[in-house]
mmCIF file of C-alpha atoms in Angstrom:
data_model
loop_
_atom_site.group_PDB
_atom_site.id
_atom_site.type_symbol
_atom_site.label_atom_id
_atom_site.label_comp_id
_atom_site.label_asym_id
_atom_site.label_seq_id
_atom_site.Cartn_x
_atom_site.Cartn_y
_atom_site.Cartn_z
ATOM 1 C CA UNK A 1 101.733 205.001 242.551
ATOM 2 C CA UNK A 2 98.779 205.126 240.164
ATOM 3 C CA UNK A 3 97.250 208.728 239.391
ATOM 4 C CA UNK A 4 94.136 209.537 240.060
ATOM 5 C CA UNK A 5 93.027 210.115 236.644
ATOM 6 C CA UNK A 6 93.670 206.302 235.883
ATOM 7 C CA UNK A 7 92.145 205.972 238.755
ATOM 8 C CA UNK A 8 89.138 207.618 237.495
ATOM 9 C CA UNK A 9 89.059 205.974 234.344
ATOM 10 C CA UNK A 10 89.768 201.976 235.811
ATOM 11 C CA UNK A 11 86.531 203.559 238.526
ATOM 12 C CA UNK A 12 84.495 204.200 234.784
ATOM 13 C CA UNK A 13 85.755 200.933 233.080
ATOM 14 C CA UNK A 14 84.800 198.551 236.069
ATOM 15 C CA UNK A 15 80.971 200.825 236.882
ATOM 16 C CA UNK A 16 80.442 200.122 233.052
ATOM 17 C CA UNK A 17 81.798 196.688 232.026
ATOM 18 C CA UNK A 18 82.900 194.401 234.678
ATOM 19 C CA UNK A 19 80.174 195.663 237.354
ATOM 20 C CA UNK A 20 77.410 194.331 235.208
ATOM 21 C CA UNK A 21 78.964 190.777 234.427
ATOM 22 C CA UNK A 22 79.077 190.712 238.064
ATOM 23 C CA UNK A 23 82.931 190.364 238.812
ATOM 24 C CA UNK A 24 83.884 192.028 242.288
ATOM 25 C CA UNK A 25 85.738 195.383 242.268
ATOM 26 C CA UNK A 26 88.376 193.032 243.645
ATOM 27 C CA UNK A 27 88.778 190.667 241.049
ATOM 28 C CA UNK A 28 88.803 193.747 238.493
ATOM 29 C CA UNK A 29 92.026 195.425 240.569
ATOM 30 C CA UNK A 30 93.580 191.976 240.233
ATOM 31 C CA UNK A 31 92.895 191.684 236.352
ATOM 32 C CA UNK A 32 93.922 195.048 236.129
ATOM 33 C CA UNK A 33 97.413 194.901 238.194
ATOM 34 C CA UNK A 34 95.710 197.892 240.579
ATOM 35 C CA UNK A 35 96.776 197.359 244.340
ATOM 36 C CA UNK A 36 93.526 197.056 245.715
ATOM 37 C CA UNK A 37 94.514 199.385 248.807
ATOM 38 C CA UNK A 38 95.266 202.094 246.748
ATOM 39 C CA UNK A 39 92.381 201.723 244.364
ATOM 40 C CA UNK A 40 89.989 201.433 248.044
ATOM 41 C CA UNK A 41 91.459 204.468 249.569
ATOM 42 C CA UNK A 42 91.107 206.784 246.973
ATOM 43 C CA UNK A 43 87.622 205.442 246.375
ATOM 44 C CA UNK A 44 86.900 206.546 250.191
ATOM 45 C CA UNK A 45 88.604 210.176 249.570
ATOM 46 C CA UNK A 46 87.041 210.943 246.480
ATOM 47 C CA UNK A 47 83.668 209.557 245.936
ATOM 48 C CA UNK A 48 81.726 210.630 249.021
ATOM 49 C CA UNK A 49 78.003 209.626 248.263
ATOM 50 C CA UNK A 50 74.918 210.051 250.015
ATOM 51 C CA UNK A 51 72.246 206.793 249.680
ATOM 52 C CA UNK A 52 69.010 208.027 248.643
ATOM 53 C CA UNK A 53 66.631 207.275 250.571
ATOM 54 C CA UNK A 54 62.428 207.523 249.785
ATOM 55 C CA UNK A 55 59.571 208.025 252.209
ATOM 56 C CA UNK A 56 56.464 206.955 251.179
ATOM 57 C CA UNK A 57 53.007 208.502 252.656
ATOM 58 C CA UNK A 58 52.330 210.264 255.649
ATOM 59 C CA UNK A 59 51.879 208.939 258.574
ATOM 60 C CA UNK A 60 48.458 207.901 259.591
ATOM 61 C CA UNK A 61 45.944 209.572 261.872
ATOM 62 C CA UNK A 62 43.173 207.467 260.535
ATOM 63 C CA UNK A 63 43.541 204.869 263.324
ATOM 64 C CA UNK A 64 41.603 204.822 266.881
ATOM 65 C CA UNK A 65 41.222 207.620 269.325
ATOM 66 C CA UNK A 66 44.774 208.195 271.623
ATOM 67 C CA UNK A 67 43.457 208.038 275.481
ATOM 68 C CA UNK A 68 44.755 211.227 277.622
ATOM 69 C CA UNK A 69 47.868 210.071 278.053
ATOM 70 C CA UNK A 70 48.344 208.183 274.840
ATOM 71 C CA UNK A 71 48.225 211.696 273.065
ATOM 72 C CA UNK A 72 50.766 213.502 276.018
ATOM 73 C CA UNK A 73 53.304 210.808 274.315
ATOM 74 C CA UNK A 74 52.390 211.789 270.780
ATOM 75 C CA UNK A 75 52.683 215.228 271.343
ATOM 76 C CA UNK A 76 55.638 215.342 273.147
ATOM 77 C CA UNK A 77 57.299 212.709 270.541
ATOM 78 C CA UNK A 78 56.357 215.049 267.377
ATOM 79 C CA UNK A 79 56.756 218.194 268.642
ATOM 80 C CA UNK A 80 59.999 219.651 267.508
ATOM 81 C CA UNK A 81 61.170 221.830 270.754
ATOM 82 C CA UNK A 82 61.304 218.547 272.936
ATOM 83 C CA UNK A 83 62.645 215.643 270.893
ATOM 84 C CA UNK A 84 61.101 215.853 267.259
ATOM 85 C CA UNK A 85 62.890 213.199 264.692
ATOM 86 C CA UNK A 86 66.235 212.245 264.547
ATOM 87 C CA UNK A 87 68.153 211.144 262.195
ATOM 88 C CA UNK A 88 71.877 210.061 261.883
ATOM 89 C CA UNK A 89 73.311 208.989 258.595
ATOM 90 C CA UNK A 90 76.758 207.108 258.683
ATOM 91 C CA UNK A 91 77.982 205.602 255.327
ATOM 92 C CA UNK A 92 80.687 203.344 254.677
ATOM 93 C CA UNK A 93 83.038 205.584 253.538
ATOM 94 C CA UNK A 94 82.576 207.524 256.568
ATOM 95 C CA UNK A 95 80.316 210.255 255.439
ATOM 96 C CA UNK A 96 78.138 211.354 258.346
ATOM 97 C CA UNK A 97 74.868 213.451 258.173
ATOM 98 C CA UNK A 98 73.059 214.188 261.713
ATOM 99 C CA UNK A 99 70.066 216.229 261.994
ATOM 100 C CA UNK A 100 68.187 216.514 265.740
ATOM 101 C CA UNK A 101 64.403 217.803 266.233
ATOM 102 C CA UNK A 102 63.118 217.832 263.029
ATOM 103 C CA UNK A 103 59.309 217.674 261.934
ATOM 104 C CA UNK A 104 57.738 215.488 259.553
ATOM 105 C CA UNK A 105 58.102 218.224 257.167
ATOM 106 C CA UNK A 106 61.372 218.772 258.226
ATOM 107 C CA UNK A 107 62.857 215.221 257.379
ATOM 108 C CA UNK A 108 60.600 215.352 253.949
ATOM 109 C CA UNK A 109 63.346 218.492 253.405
ATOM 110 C CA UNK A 110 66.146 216.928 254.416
ATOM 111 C CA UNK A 111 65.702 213.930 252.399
ATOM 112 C CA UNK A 112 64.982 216.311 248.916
ATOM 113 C CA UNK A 113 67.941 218.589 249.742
ATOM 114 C CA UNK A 114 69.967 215.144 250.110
ATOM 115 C CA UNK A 115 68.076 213.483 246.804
ATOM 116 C CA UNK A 116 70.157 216.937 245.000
ATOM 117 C CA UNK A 117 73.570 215.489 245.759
ATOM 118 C CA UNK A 118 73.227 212.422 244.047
#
């Protein structure tokens, strides 16, 4: 079994010379003699990573008049006590971030507080 300090390092070595030249993670466990499954499921346990994500603008308001019941819907989709935004987050190595009712301000929060774990 391989530690996980070389594992660490061969993670370094392939991020900083093979990943560039484009050889799959893959072909550099095979090069390298590392059993792929190993190197794949310590990846998973150790490197838990959130995507980032960027929201551009606010939405608009700019556009034409709701009717009556055209603004019932927008006030009961962005008001926070009834439904609000949701947002569910699964990654592939099974890192899962769900947040229910928030506001616009609210998801521009989540998405800074998540931009500091990267």
């Amino acid at each position: 079994m391989i530690s996980n300090s070389d594992l660490e390092k061969a993670w370094f070595l392939y991020k900083t010379e093979y990943e560039p030249q484009n050889i799959s993670i893959n072909d550099f466990c095979m090069r390298k003699g590392i059993p792929h499954r190993e190197f794949n499921k310590w990846f998973r346990n150790t490197h838990k990573q959130v995507v980032p994500v960027e929201i551009e603008g606010v939405p608009d308001n700019s556009g034409p008049a709701p009717s009556q019941s055209d603004s019932a819907k927008v006030s009961n989709i962005m008001s926070p006590r009834k439904s609000g935004i949701h947002v569910f987050i699964h990654t592939s190595d099974g890192l899962q971030i769900q947040k229910k009712g928030l506001t616009y301000q609210g998801l521009l929060s989540l998405v800074e507080k998540l931009e500091g774990l990267c």
